[in-house]
């Protein structure tokens, strides 16, 4: 509630607790650290977790939940389980790396050493605890609660989740949108409009605006690439390893194939992105028709003469000595950790550097400060001047804009559901709420973090969500 990280809803009915998602909070370290270590109730009391999709802000605390006592099933699509396992293993490595780095600085001080949120051994049970679900198939996830996933169009395997709660002789349908896609992504199928709901929890990440049309974004991207290559510039793209990385590679491969720009070296500096690419190939049934055509044209696998994987830290460091034109993609997408920080430290102060921001940057993140025009930033405790040119291409976003959010909700609005807006900062939430009220005559609720929402029907309180 009132932010876009740390997504987790707790549903309580007839003595059963079910968690919908279990995401990591990202942003300022001290604030996020406190939130990431707290639970609304003991994890051992949670009967099951249902997962909408694999991104860190929806799965990143699952190993912590297991570490702290959760032993129930984790329900998700097969693609989500495959991709989330990769994300969580990478996150565990980063947790340990960051803790060691901080503790080295604390040596000789009176401060207590930092403990990682979780470690690789806490990720190990995830695969065994994961229960694969099929889209549109209804299944029991806990006594009195069934769930059904429908395509959300946000990333491979992402779903909106329809919970049916059976209690005191009544049945209600609670629909969680999860993160919705814009319907224009070249790799992912578009979202499926919902059918029915008594209560809708709707994301509002971009509730206050629409993205630039995708075709215009691609045209802008191509013109930027051409100009920067002519200048022999170095392009840094902080990107989420799953989804956005493959999207950028897709368009670069097309540009090279169509001779829109002379080929140049592209470095995928993310072991996680490499693993994700391999995993995605295992789920061709979820591809958009454009991606199928891309494969048919023989553009996969990518030409290794120009597209390079960077598996080791040593190879990553060597990229600092490479001159442009080149493009380096590295995580994390919100610039709150990972290898992109090392590239920033080595390149942000150079006016020949170009940074392409292609995804949402959370409040307090380094990426948000760059977008807002910061003249200097702190990286690993070192003040770095920002002379690089910052380009924002929100049209690449995997999130639905206001128009698509309203289109998705419009499919179920006729049922007059109760509407709760989450997964959005205040201004976007309020703007979307205003549009829903104007168009559909419904007044959305805007909860704060930790709020309890009691859903009452026929004088029975049958579900609680916080």
XYZ file of C-alpha atoms in Angstrom:
466
model
C 0.000 0.000 0.000
C 1.105 3.532 -0.982
C 4.303 2.285 -2.646
C 5.348 -0.173 -5.358
C 7.777 -2.477 -3.569
C 7.327 -5.123 -0.905
C 4.030 -6.367 -2.339
C 2.253 -8.689 0.085
C -1.437 -9.069 0.921
C -2.549 -11.269 3.798
C -5.989 -12.836 3.416
C -7.649 -14.233 6.533
C -10.798 -16.338 6.486
C -12.229 -18.884 8.911
C -8.930 -19.275 10.733
C -6.841 -19.584 7.553
C -4.107 -17.144 6.531
C -3.039 -17.063 2.883
C -0.364 -14.685 1.577
C -0.649 -13.223 -1.881
C 2.957 -12.509 -2.936
C 5.880 -11.929 -0.588
C 7.960 -9.146 -2.086
C 11.154 -7.413 -1.078
C 11.086 -3.744 -0.121
C 13.576 -1.709 -2.160
C 14.740 1.863 -1.673
C 16.665 3.552 1.128
C 18.666 0.909 2.958
C 17.716 1.544 6.599
C 13.995 1.940 5.873
C 13.851 -1.111 3.600
C 15.884 -3.226 5.999
C 13.409 -2.631 8.838
C 10.411 -3.486 6.641
C 12.034 -6.593 5.170
C 12.611 -8.138 8.588
C 9.066 -7.636 9.917
C 6.009 -9.879 9.439
C 2.341 -9.117 10.182
C 2.052 -12.531 11.887
C 4.320 -15.537 12.528
C 5.221 -17.153 9.176
C 4.441 -20.591 10.612
C 0.769 -19.550 10.831
C 0.461 -18.925 7.079
C -1.228 -21.840 5.314
C -0.060 -21.066 1.784
C 1.431 -18.431 -0.498
C 0.027 -17.678 -3.941
C 2.403 -15.801 -6.251
C 1.383 -13.527 -9.112
C 4.783 -13.338 -10.839
C 8.509 -13.677 -10.316
C 9.771 -10.110 -9.924
C 11.727 -9.289 -6.778
C 9.100 -6.905 -5.379
C 6.648 -9.833 -5.363
C 8.873 -12.820 -4.441
C 12.030 -11.410 -2.832
C 11.171 -12.234 0.784
C 10.023 -15.826 0.237
C 13.358 -17.258 1.472
C 13.074 -15.062 4.581
C 9.547 -16.387 5.119
C 10.869 -19.952 4.925
C 13.826 -19.101 7.147
C 11.412 -17.744 9.769
C 9.152 -20.792 9.851
C 6.803 -20.960 6.859
C 6.337 -24.566 5.705
C 3.279 -24.454 3.441
C 2.943 -24.720 -0.345
C 3.860 -21.896 -2.741
C 1.474 -21.784 -5.711
C 2.622 -20.198 -8.996
C 2.791 -20.844 -12.724
C 5.638 -23.029 -13.973
C 7.380 -20.053 -15.612
C 7.106 -18.049 -12.387
C 8.676 -20.876 -10.369
C 11.537 -21.229 -12.862
C 12.245 -17.493 -13.015
C 11.702 -16.795 -9.315
C 14.216 -19.484 -8.371
C 16.826 -17.693 -10.493
C 15.943 -14.312 -8.979
C 16.031 -15.602 -5.410
C 19.374 -17.364 -5.813
C 20.853 -14.156 -7.191
C 19.278 -12.146 -4.387
C 20.789 -14.472 -1.764
C 24.246 -14.000 -3.283
C 23.776 -10.224 -3.240
C 22.528 -10.310 0.364
C 25.679 -12.116 1.479
C 27.978 -9.944 -0.652
C 26.466 -6.715 0.681
C 26.656 -7.940 4.288
C 30.338 -8.839 3.901
C 31.121 -5.484 2.276
C 29.376 -3.536 5.040
C 30.961 -5.625 7.784
C 34.425 -4.945 6.403
C 33.741 -1.246 6.886
C 32.435 -1.877 10.406
C 35.575 -3.683 11.540
C 37.142 -1.881 14.479
C 33.912 -0.014 15.307
C 31.424 -0.638 18.094
C 28.592 -1.331 15.644
C 27.156 -4.858 15.472
C 27.873 -6.775 12.250
C 25.147 -6.921 9.619
C 23.345 -10.220 8.972
C 22.071 -10.955 5.449
C 18.305 -11.171 5.164
C 18.752 -14.730 3.935
C 21.383 -16.955 2.366
C 21.484 -19.532 -0.480
C 20.509 -22.386 1.845
C 17.270 -20.536 2.626
C 16.476 -20.498 -1.112
C 17.140 -24.230 -1.526
C 13.638 -25.407 -0.385
C 11.825 -23.104 -2.815
C 11.674 -25.507 -5.761
C 10.327 -28.350 -3.619
C 7.746 -26.073 -1.962
C 6.597 -24.724 -5.319
C 3.343 -26.106 -6.749
C 2.853 -25.425 -10.463
C -0.533 -24.091 -11.580
C -2.063 -23.810 -15.035
C -3.684 -20.636 -16.315
C -7.503 -20.621 -15.900
C -7.439 -23.791 -13.774
C -9.168 -23.440 -10.405
C -7.539 -25.256 -7.486
C -7.716 -25.412 -3.707
C -4.916 -23.467 -2.006
C -6.230 -23.716 1.577
C -9.406 -24.954 3.272
C -12.266 -22.843 1.945
C -10.119 -20.935 -0.574
C -9.679 -21.672 -4.271
C -7.505 -19.723 -6.725
C -7.400 -19.244 -10.477
C -4.661 -17.490 -12.487
C -5.399 -15.487 -15.652
C -2.784 -13.887 -17.940
C -1.583 -10.505 -16.639
C 0.738 -9.681 -19.564
C 3.455 -8.231 -17.316
C 6.213 -10.825 -17.677
C 6.473 -14.463 -18.683
C 4.176 -16.479 -16.416
C 2.589 -13.466 -14.706
C -1.006 -13.774 -13.606
C -3.878 -11.939 -12.032
C -5.265 -14.125 -9.255
C -8.938 -14.769 -8.600
C -9.534 -16.039 -5.058
C -12.884 -17.585 -4.198
C -13.550 -17.643 -0.476
C -16.205 -20.046 0.827
C -17.370 -19.298 4.350
C -20.610 -19.406 6.346
C -22.501 -20.670 3.316
C -21.460 -17.762 1.107
C -18.892 -17.467 -1.678
C -17.114 -14.298 -2.668
C -14.592 -13.615 -5.393
C -11.586 -11.427 -4.551
C -9.575 -10.469 -7.609
C -5.948 -9.363 -7.309
C -4.724 -7.777 -10.526
C -1.069 -8.404 -9.768
C 1.131 -6.278 -12.014
C -0.553 -5.729 -15.366
C 1.283 -5.310 -18.664
C 0.621 -2.653 -21.299
C -0.452 -5.072 -24.026
C 2.299 -3.956 -26.414
C 5.300 -5.996 -25.259
C 6.922 -8.002 -28.070
C 7.669 -11.119 -26.004
C 4.707 -11.459 -23.641
C 1.064 -12.227 -24.379
C -1.342 -9.343 -23.548
C -3.425 -9.473 -20.371
C -6.724 -11.355 -20.290
C -9.657 -9.211 -19.106
C -11.261 -10.536 -15.894
C -14.747 -12.009 -15.808
C -16.190 -11.385 -12.358
C -15.366 -10.148 -8.879
C -16.970 -8.941 -5.676
C -13.776 -7.162 -4.606
C -10.896 -5.989 -6.783
C -7.392 -5.134 -5.604
C -5.955 -3.158 -8.518
C -2.361 -2.034 -9.010
C -1.801 1.671 -9.717
C 1.902 2.009 -10.509
C 1.214 4.302 -13.463
C -2.316 5.269 -12.469
C -1.693 8.925 -13.272
C -0.464 8.661 -16.860
C -0.147 6.698 -20.034
C 3.159 5.708 -21.526
C 4.274 7.005 -24.856
C 2.940 4.639 -27.546
C 5.264 1.666 -27.899
C 5.991 2.366 -31.565
C 7.077 5.901 -30.656
C 9.266 4.574 -27.854
C 10.995 2.176 -30.247
C 11.534 5.008 -32.731
C 13.020 7.162 -29.951
C 15.189 4.266 -28.786
C 16.501 3.661 -32.300
C 17.272 7.348 -32.886
C 19.103 7.555 -29.553
C 21.114 4.442 -30.355
C 22.082 5.802 -33.770
C 23.162 9.174 -32.331
C 25.147 7.677 -29.469
C 26.886 5.153 -31.723
C 27.896 7.973 -34.066
C 29.416 9.762 -31.046
C 31.100 6.516 -29.975
C 29.379 6.785 -26.617
C 29.072 4.212 -23.869
C 25.504 3.250 -23.017
C 24.588 1.933 -19.561
C 21.172 0.342 -19.139
C 20.134 -0.576 -15.597
C 17.586 -3.266 -16.190
C 15.704 -6.042 -14.503
C 17.280 -9.268 -15.675
C 13.970 -10.860 -16.543
C 11.767 -9.236 -19.132
C 13.347 -5.850 -19.820
C 16.768 -7.262 -20.703
C 15.284 -9.638 -23.260
C 13.129 -6.801 -24.615
C 16.155 -4.529 -25.257
C 18.121 -7.399 -26.816
C 15.159 -8.169 -29.075
C 15.082 -4.645 -30.497
C 18.859 -4.377 -30.859
C 18.925 -7.671 -32.778
C 16.238 -6.344 -35.110
C 18.199 -3.109 -35.645
C 21.344 -5.060 -36.529
C 19.437 -7.443 -38.809
C 17.685 -4.598 -40.629
C 20.950 -2.605 -40.850
C 19.356 0.351 -39.076
C 22.673 0.885 -37.288
C 26.177 -0.562 -37.725
C 26.488 -3.470 -35.254
C 28.336 -2.698 -32.026
C 29.210 -4.717 -28.953
C 26.422 -5.400 -26.479
C 27.284 -6.849 -23.060
C 24.767 -8.624 -20.873
C 26.492 -8.134 -17.527
C 24.122 -10.233 -15.491
C 24.451 -13.934 -14.771
C 20.798 -13.862 -13.765
C 19.730 -12.476 -17.157
C 21.662 -15.263 -18.882
C 19.952 -17.914 -16.764
C 16.580 -16.254 -17.289
C 17.018 -16.306 -21.046
C 17.616 -20.052 -20.918
C 14.582 -20.588 -18.687
C 12.285 -18.502 -20.876
C 12.995 -20.712 -23.881
C 11.338 -23.558 -21.954
C 7.958 -21.793 -22.058
C 7.289 -20.975 -25.737
C 3.557 -21.482 -25.214
C 3.523 -18.158 -23.331
C 5.237 -16.148 -26.098
C 3.610 -13.325 -28.015
C 3.212 -14.105 -31.761
C 5.880 -11.461 -32.545
C 8.399 -13.461 -30.511
C 7.461 -16.621 -32.382
C 8.111 -14.778 -35.651
C 11.439 -13.516 -34.258
C 12.501 -17.104 -33.669
C 11.249 -18.195 -37.090
C 13.487 -15.589 -38.735
C 16.515 -17.256 -37.174
C 17.490 -14.334 -34.929
C 17.823 -16.638 -31.949
C 20.260 -17.494 -30.591
C 21.753 -14.000 -30.763
C 24.901 -13.445 -32.844
C 27.829 -13.979 -30.457
C 30.007 -11.685 -32.562
C 28.103 -8.713 -31.120
C 26.132 -10.007 -28.148
C 28.313 -11.067 -25.219
C 27.574 -12.623 -21.847
C 29.596 -11.454 -18.860
C 29.416 -14.207 -16.265
C 32.255 -13.322 -13.860
C 33.030 -10.228 -11.751
C 36.501 -10.024 -13.315
C 35.017 -9.871 -16.824
C 32.549 -7.265 -15.579
C 35.350 -5.076 -14.214
C 37.182 -5.305 -17.539
C 34.246 -3.511 -19.205
C 35.428 -0.301 -17.527
C 38.390 -0.262 -19.931
C 36.294 -0.709 -23.075
C 35.614 2.336 -25.215
C 32.372 3.055 -27.051
C 30.348 2.534 -28.969
C 29.021 -0.217 -26.751
C 26.030 -0.979 -24.574
C 26.157 -2.598 -21.151
C 23.052 -3.981 -19.471
C 23.324 -4.792 -15.790
C 21.099 -5.120 -12.743
C 19.558 -4.066 -10.606
C 16.743 -2.344 -12.442
C 16.188 0.289 -9.728
C 19.959 0.780 -9.336
C 19.736 -0.282 -5.688
C 22.435 -2.961 -5.974
C 24.194 -5.271 -8.388
C 26.815 -4.687 -11.058
C 25.249 -1.535 -12.477
C 26.567 0.350 -9.445
C 30.168 -0.497 -10.371
C 29.584 0.726 -13.928
C 28.029 3.913 -12.569
C 30.967 4.552 -10.276
C 33.389 4.147 -13.196
C 31.385 6.070 -15.803
C 28.806 8.530 -14.441
C 31.366 11.336 -14.199
C 32.187 11.075 -17.936
C 30.196 13.222 -20.360
C 30.585 10.518 -23.037
C 28.410 8.179 -20.950
C 24.700 7.758 -21.621
C 22.317 6.130 -19.132
C 19.040 4.726 -20.433
C 16.361 4.367 -17.780
C 13.838 1.878 -19.154
C 11.803 0.936 -16.084
C 10.109 2.247 -12.968
C 12.428 3.784 -10.373
C 11.094 3.539 -6.838
C 11.027 6.412 -4.359
C 14.421 6.800 -2.689
C 16.268 4.666 -5.242
C 19.458 5.796 -6.970
C 17.673 5.464 -10.298
C 14.963 7.906 -9.166
C 17.626 10.440 -8.134
C 19.236 10.210 -11.575
C 15.884 10.662 -13.300
C 15.197 13.697 -11.118
C 18.451 15.322 -12.241
C 20.848 14.772 -9.340
C 24.213 16.455 -9.975
C 26.019 13.930 -7.802
C 25.200 10.611 -6.141
C 26.750 8.438 -3.467
C 27.888 4.963 -4.561
C 29.572 2.663 -2.035
C 30.073 5.708 0.181
C 31.863 7.641 -2.579
C 30.473 10.883 -4.017
C 30.289 10.637 -7.815
C 29.598 13.619 -10.068
C 26.896 13.009 -12.674
C 28.017 14.307 -16.051
C 26.485 11.446 -18.005
C 23.371 12.126 -20.061
C 20.275 10.495 -18.565
C 17.561 9.317 -20.976
C 14.192 8.095 -19.694
C 12.201 5.746 -21.913
C 9.113 4.875 -19.885
C 7.445 3.430 -22.963
C 9.522 0.297 -22.394
C 7.726 -0.236 -19.111
C 6.215 -3.646 -18.488
C 3.475 -1.923 -16.456
C 0.111 -0.882 -17.804
C -0.493 2.853 -18.043
C -3.680 4.521 -16.839
C -5.647 3.710 -20.005
C -4.816 -0.005 -19.886
C -5.568 -0.189 -16.151
C -8.996 1.302 -16.823
C -9.527 -1.041 -19.780
C -8.715 -4.077 -17.603
C -10.964 -2.877 -14.787
C -13.727 -1.937 -17.210
C -14.209 -5.606 -18.065
C -15.393 -6.313 -14.515
C -16.784 -2.895 -13.508
C -20.317 -3.874 -14.518
C -20.451 -6.237 -11.538
C -20.066 -3.150 -9.289
C -17.204 -4.601 -7.223
C -15.606 -2.967 -4.230
C -12.312 -1.447 -5.457
C -9.083 -1.186 -3.467
C -6.067 0.484 -5.113
C -2.634 -0.746 -4.063
C 0.890 -0.993 -5.548
C 1.154 2.706 -6.309
C 2.448 5.915 -4.780
C -0.122 8.464 -3.596
C -0.415 10.687 -6.681
C -0.869 7.833 -9.182
C -3.362 6.113 -6.866
C -5.435 9.248 -6.403
C -5.453 9.976 -10.129
C -6.609 6.450 -10.961
C -9.240 6.587 -8.214
C -10.611 9.796 -9.725
C -10.852 8.212 -13.172
C -12.602 5.107 -11.817
C -15.114 7.267 -9.979
C -15.795 9.415 -13.067
C -16.091 6.524 -15.529
C -17.725 3.808 -13.467
C -19.346 5.588 -10.526
C -17.344 3.553 -8.007
C -15.326 5.094 -5.169
C -12.000 3.237 -4.690
C -10.366 2.783 -1.309
C -6.714 3.766 -0.829
C -5.342 1.799 2.131
C -2.159 2.536 4.027
C 0.396 -0.095 4.867
C -0.819 -2.397 7.616
C -4.487 -1.412 7.249
C -7.055 -4.149 7.800
C -9.906 -4.216 5.311
C -12.971 -6.112 6.497
C -15.194 -7.419 3.750
C -18.723 -7.991 5.004
C -21.608 -9.693 3.209
C -24.932 -10.850 4.601
C -23.785 -9.655 8.033
C -20.832 -12.037 7.945
C -17.228 -10.862 8.038
C -15.651 -13.476 5.838
C -12.268 -12.154 4.741
C -9.655 -9.807 5.980
C -6.745 -8.439 4.030
C -3.888 -6.319 5.303
